[in-house]
mmCIF file of C-alpha atoms in Angstrom:
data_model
loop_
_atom_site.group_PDB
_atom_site.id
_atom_site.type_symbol
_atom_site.label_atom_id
_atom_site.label_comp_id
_atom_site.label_asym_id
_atom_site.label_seq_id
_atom_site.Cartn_x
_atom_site.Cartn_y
_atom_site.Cartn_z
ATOM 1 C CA UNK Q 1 -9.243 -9.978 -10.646
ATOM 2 C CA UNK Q 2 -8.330 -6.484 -10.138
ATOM 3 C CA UNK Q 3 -5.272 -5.560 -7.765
ATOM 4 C CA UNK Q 4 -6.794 -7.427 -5.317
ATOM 5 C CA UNK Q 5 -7.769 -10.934 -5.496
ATOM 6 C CA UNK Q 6 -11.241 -12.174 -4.050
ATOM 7 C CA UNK Q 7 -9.611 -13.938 -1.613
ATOM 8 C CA UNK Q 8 -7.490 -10.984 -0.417
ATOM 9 C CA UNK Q 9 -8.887 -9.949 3.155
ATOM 10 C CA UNK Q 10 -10.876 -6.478 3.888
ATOM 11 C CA UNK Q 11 -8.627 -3.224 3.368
ATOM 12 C CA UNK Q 12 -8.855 -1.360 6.453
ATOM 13 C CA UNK Q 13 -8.843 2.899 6.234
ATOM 14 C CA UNK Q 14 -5.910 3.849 6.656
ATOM 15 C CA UNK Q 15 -3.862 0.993 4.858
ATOM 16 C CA UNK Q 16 -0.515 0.284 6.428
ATOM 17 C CA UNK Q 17 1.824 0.853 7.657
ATOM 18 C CA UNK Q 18 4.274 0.421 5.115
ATOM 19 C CA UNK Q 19 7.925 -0.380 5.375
ATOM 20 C CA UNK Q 20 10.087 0.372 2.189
ATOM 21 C CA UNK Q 21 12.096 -3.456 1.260
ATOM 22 C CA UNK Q 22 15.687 -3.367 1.828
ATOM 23 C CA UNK Q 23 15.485 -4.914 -1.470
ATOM 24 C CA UNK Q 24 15.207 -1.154 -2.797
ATOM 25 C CA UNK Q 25 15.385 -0.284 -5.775
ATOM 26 C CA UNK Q 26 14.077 -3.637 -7.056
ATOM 27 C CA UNK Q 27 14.238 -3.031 -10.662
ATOM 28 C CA UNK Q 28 16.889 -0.303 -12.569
ATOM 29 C CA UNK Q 29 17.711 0.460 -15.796
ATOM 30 C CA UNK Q 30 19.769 -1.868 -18.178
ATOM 31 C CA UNK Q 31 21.323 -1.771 -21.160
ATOM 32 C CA UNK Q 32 21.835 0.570 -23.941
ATOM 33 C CA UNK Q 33 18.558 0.462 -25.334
ATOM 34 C CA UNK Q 34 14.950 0.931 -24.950
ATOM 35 C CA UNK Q 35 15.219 0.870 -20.505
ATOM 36 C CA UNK Q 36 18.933 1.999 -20.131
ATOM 37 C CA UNK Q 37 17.666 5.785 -18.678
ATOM 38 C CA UNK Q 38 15.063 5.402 -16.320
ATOM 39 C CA UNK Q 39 12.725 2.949 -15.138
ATOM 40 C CA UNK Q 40 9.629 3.962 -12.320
ATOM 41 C CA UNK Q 41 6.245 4.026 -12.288
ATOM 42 C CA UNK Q 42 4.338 0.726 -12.273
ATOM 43 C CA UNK Q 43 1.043 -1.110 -12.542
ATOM 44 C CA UNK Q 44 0.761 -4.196 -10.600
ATOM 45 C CA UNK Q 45 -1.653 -6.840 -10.569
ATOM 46 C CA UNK Q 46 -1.571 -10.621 -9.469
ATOM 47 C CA UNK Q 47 -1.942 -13.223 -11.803
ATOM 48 C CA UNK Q 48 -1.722 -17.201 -11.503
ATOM 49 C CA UNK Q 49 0.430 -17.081 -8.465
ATOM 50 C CA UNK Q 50 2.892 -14.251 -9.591
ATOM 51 C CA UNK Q 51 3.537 -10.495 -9.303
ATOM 52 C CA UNK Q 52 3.210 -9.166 -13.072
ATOM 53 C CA UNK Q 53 4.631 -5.253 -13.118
ATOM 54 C CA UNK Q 54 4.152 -3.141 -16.107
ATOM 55 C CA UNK Q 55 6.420 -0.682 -15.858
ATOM 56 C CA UNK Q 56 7.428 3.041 -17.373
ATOM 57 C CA UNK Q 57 11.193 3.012 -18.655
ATOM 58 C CA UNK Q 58 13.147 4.762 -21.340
ATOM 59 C CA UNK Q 59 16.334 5.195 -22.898
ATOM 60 C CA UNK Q 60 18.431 8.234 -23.644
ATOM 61 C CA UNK Q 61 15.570 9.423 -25.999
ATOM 62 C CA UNK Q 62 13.161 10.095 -23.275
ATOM 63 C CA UNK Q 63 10.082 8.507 -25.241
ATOM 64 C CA UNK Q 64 8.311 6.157 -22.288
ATOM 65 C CA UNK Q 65 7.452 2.573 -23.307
ATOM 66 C CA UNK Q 66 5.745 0.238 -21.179
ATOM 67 C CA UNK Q 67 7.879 -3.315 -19.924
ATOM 68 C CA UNK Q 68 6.350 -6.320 -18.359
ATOM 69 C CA UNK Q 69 8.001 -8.088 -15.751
ATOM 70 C CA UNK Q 70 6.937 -11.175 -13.227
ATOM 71 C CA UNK Q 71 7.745 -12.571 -9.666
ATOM 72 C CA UNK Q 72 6.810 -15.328 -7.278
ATOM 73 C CA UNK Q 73 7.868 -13.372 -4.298
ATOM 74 C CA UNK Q 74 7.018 -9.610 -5.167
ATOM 75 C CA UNK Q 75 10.701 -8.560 -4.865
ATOM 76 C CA UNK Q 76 12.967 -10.341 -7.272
ATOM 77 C CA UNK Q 77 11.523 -10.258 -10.663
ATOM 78 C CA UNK Q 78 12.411 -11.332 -14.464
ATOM 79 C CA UNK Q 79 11.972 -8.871 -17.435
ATOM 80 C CA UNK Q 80 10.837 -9.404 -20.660
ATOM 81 C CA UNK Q 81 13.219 -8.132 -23.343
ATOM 82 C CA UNK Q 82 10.993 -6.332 -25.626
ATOM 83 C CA UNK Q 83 8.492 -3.749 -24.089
ATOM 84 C CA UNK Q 84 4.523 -4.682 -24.749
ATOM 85 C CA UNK Q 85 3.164 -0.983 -25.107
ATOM 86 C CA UNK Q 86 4.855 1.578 -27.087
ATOM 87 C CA UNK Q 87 3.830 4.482 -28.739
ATOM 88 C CA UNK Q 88 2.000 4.422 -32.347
ATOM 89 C CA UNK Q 89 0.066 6.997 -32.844
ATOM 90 C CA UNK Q 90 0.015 10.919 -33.005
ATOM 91 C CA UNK Q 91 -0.928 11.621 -29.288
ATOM 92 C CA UNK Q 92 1.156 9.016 -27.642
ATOM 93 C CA UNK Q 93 4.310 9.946 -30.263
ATOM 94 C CA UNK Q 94 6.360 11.220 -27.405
ATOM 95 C CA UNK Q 95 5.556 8.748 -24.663
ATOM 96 C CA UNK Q 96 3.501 5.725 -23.064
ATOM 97 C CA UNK Q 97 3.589 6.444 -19.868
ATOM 98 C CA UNK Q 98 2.212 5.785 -16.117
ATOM 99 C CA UNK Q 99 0.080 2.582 -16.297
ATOM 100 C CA UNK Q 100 -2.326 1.243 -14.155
ATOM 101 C CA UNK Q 101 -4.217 -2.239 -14.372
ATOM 102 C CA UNK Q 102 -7.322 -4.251 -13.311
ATOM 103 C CA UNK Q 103 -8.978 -7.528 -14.828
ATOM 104 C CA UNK Q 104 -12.283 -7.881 -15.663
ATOM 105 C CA UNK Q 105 -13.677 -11.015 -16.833
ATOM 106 C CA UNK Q 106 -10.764 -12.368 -18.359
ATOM 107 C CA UNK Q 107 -9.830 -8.657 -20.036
ATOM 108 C CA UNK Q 108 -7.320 -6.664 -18.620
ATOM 109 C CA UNK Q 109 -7.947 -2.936 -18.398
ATOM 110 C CA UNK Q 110 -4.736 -1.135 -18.996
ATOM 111 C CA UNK Q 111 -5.126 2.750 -18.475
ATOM 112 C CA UNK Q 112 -2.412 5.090 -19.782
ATOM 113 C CA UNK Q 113 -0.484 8.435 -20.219
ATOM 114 C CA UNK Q 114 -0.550 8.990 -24.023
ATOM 115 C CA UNK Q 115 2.035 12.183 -24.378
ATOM 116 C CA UNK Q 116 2.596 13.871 -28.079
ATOM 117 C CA UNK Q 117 5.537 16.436 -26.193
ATOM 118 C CA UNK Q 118 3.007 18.794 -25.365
ATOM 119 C CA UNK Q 119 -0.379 17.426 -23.916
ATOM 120 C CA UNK Q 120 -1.106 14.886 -21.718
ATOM 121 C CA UNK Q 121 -4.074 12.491 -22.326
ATOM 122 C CA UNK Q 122 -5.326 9.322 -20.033
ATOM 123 C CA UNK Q 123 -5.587 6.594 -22.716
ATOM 124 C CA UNK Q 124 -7.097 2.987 -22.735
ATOM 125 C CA UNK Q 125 -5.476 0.099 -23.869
ATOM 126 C CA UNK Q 126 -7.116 -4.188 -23.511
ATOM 127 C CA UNK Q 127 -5.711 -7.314 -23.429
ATOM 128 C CA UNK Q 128 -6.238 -10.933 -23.039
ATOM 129 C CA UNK Q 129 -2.638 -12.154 -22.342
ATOM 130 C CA UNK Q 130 -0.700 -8.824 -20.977
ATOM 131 C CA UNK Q 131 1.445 -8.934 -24.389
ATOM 132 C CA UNK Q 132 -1.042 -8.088 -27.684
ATOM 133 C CA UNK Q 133 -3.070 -4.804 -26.633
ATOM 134 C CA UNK Q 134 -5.635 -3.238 -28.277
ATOM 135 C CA UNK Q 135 -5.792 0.692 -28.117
ATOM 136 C CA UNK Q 136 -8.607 2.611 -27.395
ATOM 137 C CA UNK Q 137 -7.402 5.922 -27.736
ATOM 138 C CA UNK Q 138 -7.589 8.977 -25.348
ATOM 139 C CA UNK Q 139 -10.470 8.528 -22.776
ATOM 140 C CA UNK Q 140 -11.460 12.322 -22.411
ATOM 141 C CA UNK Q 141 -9.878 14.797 -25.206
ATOM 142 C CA UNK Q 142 -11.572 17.574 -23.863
ATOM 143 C CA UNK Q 143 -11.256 17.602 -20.293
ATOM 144 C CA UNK Q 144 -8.373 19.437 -17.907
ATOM 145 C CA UNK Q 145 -8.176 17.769 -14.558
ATOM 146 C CA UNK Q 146 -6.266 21.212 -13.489
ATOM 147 C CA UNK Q 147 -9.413 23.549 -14.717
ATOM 148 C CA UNK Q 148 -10.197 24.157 -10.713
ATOM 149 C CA UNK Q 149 -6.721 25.574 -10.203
ATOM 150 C CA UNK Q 150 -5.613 28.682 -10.171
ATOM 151 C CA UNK Q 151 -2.377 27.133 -11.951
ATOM 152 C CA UNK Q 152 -1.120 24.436 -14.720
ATOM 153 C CA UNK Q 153 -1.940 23.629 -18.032
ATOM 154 C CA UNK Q 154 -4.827 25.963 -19.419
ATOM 155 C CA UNK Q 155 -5.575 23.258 -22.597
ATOM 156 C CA UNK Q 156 -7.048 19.537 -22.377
ATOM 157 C CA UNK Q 157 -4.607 17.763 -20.080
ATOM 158 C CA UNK Q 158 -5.468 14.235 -18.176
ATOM 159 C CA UNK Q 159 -3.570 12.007 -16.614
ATOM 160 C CA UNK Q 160 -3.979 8.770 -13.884
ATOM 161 C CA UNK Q 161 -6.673 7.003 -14.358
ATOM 162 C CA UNK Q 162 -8.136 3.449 -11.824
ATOM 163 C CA UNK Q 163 -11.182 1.459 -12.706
ATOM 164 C CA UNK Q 164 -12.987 -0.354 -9.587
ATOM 165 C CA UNK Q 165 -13.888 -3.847 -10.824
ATOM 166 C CA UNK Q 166 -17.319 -3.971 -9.756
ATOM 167 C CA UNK Q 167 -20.387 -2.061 -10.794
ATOM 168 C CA UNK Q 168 -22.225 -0.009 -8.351
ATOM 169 C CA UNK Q 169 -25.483 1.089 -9.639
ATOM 170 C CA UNK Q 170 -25.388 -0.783 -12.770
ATOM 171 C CA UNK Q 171 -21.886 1.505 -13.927
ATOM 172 C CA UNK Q 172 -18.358 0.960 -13.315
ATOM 173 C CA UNK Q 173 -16.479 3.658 -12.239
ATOM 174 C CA UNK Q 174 -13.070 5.257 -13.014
ATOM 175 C CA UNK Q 175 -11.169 7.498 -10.695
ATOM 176 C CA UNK Q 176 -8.759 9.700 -12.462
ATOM 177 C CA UNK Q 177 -6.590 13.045 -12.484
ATOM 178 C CA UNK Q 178 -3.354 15.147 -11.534
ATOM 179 C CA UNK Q 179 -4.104 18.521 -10.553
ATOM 180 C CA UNK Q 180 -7.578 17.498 -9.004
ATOM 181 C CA UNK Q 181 -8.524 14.256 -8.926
ATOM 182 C CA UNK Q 182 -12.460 13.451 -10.520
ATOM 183 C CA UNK Q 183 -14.565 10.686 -11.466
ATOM 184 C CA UNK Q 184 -15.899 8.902 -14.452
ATOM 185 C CA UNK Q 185 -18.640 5.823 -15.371
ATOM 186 C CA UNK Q 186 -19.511 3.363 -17.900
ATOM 187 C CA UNK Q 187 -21.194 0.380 -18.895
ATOM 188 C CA UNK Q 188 -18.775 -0.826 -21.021
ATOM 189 C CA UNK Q 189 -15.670 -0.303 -20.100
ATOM 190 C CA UNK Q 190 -14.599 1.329 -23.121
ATOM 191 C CA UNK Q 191 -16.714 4.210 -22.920
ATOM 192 C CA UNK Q 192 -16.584 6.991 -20.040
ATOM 193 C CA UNK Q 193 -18.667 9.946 -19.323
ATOM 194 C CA UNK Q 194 -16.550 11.777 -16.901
ATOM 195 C CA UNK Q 195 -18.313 14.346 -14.386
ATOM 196 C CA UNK Q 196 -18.313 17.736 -14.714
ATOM 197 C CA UNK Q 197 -14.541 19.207 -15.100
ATOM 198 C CA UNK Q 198 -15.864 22.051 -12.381
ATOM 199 C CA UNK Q 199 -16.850 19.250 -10.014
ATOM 200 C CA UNK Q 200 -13.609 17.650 -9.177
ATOM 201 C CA UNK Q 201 -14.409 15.214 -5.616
ATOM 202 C CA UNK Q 202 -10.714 15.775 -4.426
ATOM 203 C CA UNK Q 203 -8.576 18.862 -4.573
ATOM 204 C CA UNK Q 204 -5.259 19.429 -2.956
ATOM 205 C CA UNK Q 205 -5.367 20.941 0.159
ATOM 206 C CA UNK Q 206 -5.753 24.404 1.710
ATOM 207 C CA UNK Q 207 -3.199 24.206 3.719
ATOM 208 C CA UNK Q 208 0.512 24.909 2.144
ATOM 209 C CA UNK Q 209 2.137 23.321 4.526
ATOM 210 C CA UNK Q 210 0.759 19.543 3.680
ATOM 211 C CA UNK Q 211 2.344 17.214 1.085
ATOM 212 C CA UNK Q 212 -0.013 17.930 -1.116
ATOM 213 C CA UNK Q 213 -0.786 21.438 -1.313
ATOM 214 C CA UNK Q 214 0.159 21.247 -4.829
ATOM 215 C CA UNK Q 215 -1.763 18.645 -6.929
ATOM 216 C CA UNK Q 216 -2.901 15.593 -5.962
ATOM 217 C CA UNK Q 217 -3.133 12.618 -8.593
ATOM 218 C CA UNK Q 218 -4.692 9.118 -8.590
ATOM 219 C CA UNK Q 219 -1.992 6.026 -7.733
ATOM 220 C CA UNK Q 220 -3.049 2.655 -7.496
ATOM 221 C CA UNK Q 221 -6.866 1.138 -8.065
ATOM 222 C CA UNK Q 222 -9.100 0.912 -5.315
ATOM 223 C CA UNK Q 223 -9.396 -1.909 -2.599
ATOM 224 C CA UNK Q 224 -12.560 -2.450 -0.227
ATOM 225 C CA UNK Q 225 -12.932 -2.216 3.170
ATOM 226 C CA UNK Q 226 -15.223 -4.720 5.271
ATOM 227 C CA UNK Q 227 -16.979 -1.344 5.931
ATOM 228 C CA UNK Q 228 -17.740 -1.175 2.216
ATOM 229 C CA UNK Q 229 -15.497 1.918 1.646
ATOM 230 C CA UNK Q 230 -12.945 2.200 -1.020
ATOM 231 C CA UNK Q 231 -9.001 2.777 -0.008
ATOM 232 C CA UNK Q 232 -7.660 4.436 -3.008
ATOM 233 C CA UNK Q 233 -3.434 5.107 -2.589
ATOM 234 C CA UNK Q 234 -2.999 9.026 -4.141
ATOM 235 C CA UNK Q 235 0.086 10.722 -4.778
ATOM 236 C CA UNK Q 236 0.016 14.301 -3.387
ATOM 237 C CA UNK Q 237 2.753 17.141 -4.280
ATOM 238 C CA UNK Q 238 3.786 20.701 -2.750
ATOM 239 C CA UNK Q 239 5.824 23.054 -4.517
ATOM 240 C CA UNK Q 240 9.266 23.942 -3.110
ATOM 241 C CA UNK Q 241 10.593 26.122 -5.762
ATOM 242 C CA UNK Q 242 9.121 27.308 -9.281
ATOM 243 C CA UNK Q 243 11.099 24.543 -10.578
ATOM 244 C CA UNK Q 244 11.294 21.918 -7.785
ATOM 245 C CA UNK Q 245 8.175 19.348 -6.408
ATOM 246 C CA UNK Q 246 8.066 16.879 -3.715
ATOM 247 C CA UNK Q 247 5.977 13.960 -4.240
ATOM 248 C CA UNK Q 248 4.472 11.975 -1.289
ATOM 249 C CA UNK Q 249 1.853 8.987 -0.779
ATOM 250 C CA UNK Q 250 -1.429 9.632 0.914
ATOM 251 C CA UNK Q 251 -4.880 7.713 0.940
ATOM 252 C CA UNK Q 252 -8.311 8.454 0.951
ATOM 253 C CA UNK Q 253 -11.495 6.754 1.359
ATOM 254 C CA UNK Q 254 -14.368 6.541 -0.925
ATOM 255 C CA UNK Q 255 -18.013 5.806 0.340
ATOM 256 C CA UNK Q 256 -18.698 2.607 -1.994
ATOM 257 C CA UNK Q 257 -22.658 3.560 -1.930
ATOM 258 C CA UNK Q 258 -21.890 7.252 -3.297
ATOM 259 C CA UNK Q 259 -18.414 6.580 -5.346
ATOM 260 C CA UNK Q 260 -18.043 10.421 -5.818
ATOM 261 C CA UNK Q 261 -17.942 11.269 -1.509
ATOM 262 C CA UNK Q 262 -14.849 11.160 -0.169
ATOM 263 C CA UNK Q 263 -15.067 10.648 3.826
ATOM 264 C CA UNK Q 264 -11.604 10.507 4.808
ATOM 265 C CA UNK Q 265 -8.146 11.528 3.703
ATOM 266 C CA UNK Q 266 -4.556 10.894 5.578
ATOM 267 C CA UNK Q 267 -3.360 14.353 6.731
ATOM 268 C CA UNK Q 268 0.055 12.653 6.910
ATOM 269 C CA UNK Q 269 2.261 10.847 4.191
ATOM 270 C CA UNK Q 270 2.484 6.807 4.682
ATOM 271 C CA UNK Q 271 5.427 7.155 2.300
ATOM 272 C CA UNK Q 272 8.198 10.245 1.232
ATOM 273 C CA UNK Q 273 11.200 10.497 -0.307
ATOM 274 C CA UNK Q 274 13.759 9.785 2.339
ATOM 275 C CA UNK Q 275 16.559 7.735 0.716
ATOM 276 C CA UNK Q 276 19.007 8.855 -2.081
ATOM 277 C CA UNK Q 277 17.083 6.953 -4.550
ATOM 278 C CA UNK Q 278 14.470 9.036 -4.155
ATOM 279 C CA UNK Q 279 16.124 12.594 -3.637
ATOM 280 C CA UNK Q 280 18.440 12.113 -6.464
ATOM 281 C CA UNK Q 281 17.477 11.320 -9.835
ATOM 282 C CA UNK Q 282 15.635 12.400 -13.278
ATOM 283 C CA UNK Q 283 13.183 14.181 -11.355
ATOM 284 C CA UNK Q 284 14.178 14.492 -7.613
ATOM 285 C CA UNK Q 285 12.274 13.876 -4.350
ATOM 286 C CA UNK Q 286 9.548 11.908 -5.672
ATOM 287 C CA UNK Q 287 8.019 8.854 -4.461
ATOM 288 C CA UNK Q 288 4.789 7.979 -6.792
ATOM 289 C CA UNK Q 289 2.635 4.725 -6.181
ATOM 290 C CA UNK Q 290 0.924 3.059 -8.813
ATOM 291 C CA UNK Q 291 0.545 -0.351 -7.684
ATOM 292 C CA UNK Q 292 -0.829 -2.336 -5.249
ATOM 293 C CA UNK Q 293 -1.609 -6.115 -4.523
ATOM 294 C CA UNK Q 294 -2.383 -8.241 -1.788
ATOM 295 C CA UNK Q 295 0.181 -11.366 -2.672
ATOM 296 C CA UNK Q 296 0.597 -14.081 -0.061
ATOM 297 C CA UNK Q 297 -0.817 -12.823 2.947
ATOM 298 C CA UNK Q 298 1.056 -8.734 2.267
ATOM 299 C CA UNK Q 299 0.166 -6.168 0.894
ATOM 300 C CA UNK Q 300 2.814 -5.089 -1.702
ATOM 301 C CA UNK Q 301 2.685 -1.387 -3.297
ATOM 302 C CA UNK Q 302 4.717 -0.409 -5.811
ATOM 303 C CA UNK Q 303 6.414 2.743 -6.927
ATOM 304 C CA UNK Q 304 9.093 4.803 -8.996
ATOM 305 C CA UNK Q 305 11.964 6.877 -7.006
ATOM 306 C CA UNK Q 306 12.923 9.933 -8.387
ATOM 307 C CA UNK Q 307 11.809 9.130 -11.484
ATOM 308 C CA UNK Q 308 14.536 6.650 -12.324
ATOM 309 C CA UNK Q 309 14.072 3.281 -10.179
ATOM 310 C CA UNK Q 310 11.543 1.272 -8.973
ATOM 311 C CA UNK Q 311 10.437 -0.004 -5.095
ATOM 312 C CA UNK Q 312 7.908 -1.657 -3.494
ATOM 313 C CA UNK Q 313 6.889 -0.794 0.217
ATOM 314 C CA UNK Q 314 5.475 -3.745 2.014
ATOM 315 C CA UNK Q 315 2.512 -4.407 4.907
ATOM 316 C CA UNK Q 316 2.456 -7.321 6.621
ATOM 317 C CA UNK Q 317 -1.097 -7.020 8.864
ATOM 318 C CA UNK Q 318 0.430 -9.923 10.896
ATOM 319 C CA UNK Q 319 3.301 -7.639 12.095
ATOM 320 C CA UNK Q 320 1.990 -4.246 11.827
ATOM 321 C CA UNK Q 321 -0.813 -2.443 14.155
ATOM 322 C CA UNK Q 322 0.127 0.780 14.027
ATOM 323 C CA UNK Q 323 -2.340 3.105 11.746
ATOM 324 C CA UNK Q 324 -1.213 7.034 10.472
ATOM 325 C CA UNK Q 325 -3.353 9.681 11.198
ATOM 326 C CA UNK Q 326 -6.740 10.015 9.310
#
């Protein structure tokens, strides 16, 4: 299953609303070691009955590993002690970082930031158990997700990358980016031929006075509507100083048929940084998504504040009828 089960119901476009759990933050850093800085960023995925989170944290060394962690209610969750991903190799020497997850026949898909302190590469990493991965390297070496722009890196950079767990066409596709957001296929799931870096299907908006003016970047894998679109959950940013961003949620929706059309974006955030969680912290005024699930009748997304906890926003579609602006 990916982040949705097949028994989840039909997504609708937009998804929400979404209320923030007074359970905020559910998870923080601990102790003195590996998670005792910072702890944000999460993929999320449903698996025999529980909430499993992998989740970005680091100590005092700022070098990302990836935890696991797992809940039968979505909220209150137990860690493992010992992260699962960390880095290994050259490109990845100063970080793991950012996951996102889906299953696919039995395999899960685990897509990555590998960061050497200087360049940013989406990575691919398997598993059969969530524990014991096997690394795949960087996806696309060559490729800038910010080439469009008239600003950010000017070398290979890529970042946020979500598989949709069906093919279309014979392929599967990949959404991924920061900067611009773009799309990639394969028939393997190991391999991907992204489109051309000059073709990006989503760029941040025109307007400067939108959330994300900025960049926009992938967040959480895809879910279905019954009108066979795909919801994908984006983060979107807008610059409020040379050295000062403020992250927000948005959504847009994919025509299933054509993967690479986007039909519809939100014009409005369905979540900002509003409490001090998320205005204070390693990086302030962020809220980033990277998870979402449909677990026991809500949908549950998940996200870092500031760069230093981690949330979860919930919709309950038996409470909540009011949609945000498309």
């Amino acid at each position: 299953m990916s982040h949705t089960s097949p028994s989840a119901p039909a997504a609708v476009f937009p998804l929400g609303p979404f209320t923030p759990s007074a359970h905020n933050p559910i998870l923080e850093p601990r102790g003195d070691g590996w998670e005792s800085a910072n702890l944000y960023n999460p993929a999320a995925i449903v698996v025999e009955d529980e909430v499993v989170l992998l989740y970005r944290a680091h100590g005092e060394d700022l070098v990302s590993r990836i935890g696991l962690a797992r809940s039968r209610d979505g909220l209150a969750f137990t860690r493992e002690e010992e992260p699962v991903l960390v880095p290994e190799h050259d490109y990845e020497s100063a970080g793991c970082e950012d996951p996102r997850i889906t299953r696919i026949d039995g395999t899960f898909y685990l897509t990555y930031t590998g960061y050497d302190g200087h360049r940013a590469q989406l990575c691919l990493a398997t598993s059969s158990d969530l524990r014991t991965w096997e690394k795949h390297g960087p996806l696309f070496p060559q490729f800038n997700t910010w080439g469009t722009l008239p600003y950010g890196p000017d070398g290979p950079w890529s970042k946020a990358g979500v598989i949709w767990p069906e093919p279309i066409d014979g392929v599967y596709v990949m959404y991924f980016g920061e900067g611009a957001i773009y799309v990639a296929t394969s028939t393997d799931l190991l391999h991907w031929t992204p489109c051309a870096q000059d073709r990006p299907i989503h760029r941040p908006s025109a307007d400067p006075s939108r959330f994300d003016a900025t960049l926009v970047e992938i967040g959480a894998p895809p879910v279905v509507t019954a009108e066979g679109l795909l919801v994908l959950l984006i983060n979107g940013a807008v610059a409020q100083s040379p050295h000062e961003v403020d992250y927000r949620c948005g959504q847009l929706a994919v025509a299933q048929s054509d993967p690479t059309r986007v039909l519809a974006h939100t014009d409005v955030p369905w979540l900002l940084p509003t409490t001090r969680a998320e205005t204070e912290g390693l990086v302030p005024s962020v809220t980033f998504v990277e998870g979402l699930v449909h677990f026991h009748g809500r949908w549950l997304a998940y996200y870092g504040q500031a760069d230093t906890r981690l949330a979860v926003a919930i919709h309950d579609p038996a409470q909540d009828s009011y949609r945000p602006h498309d």
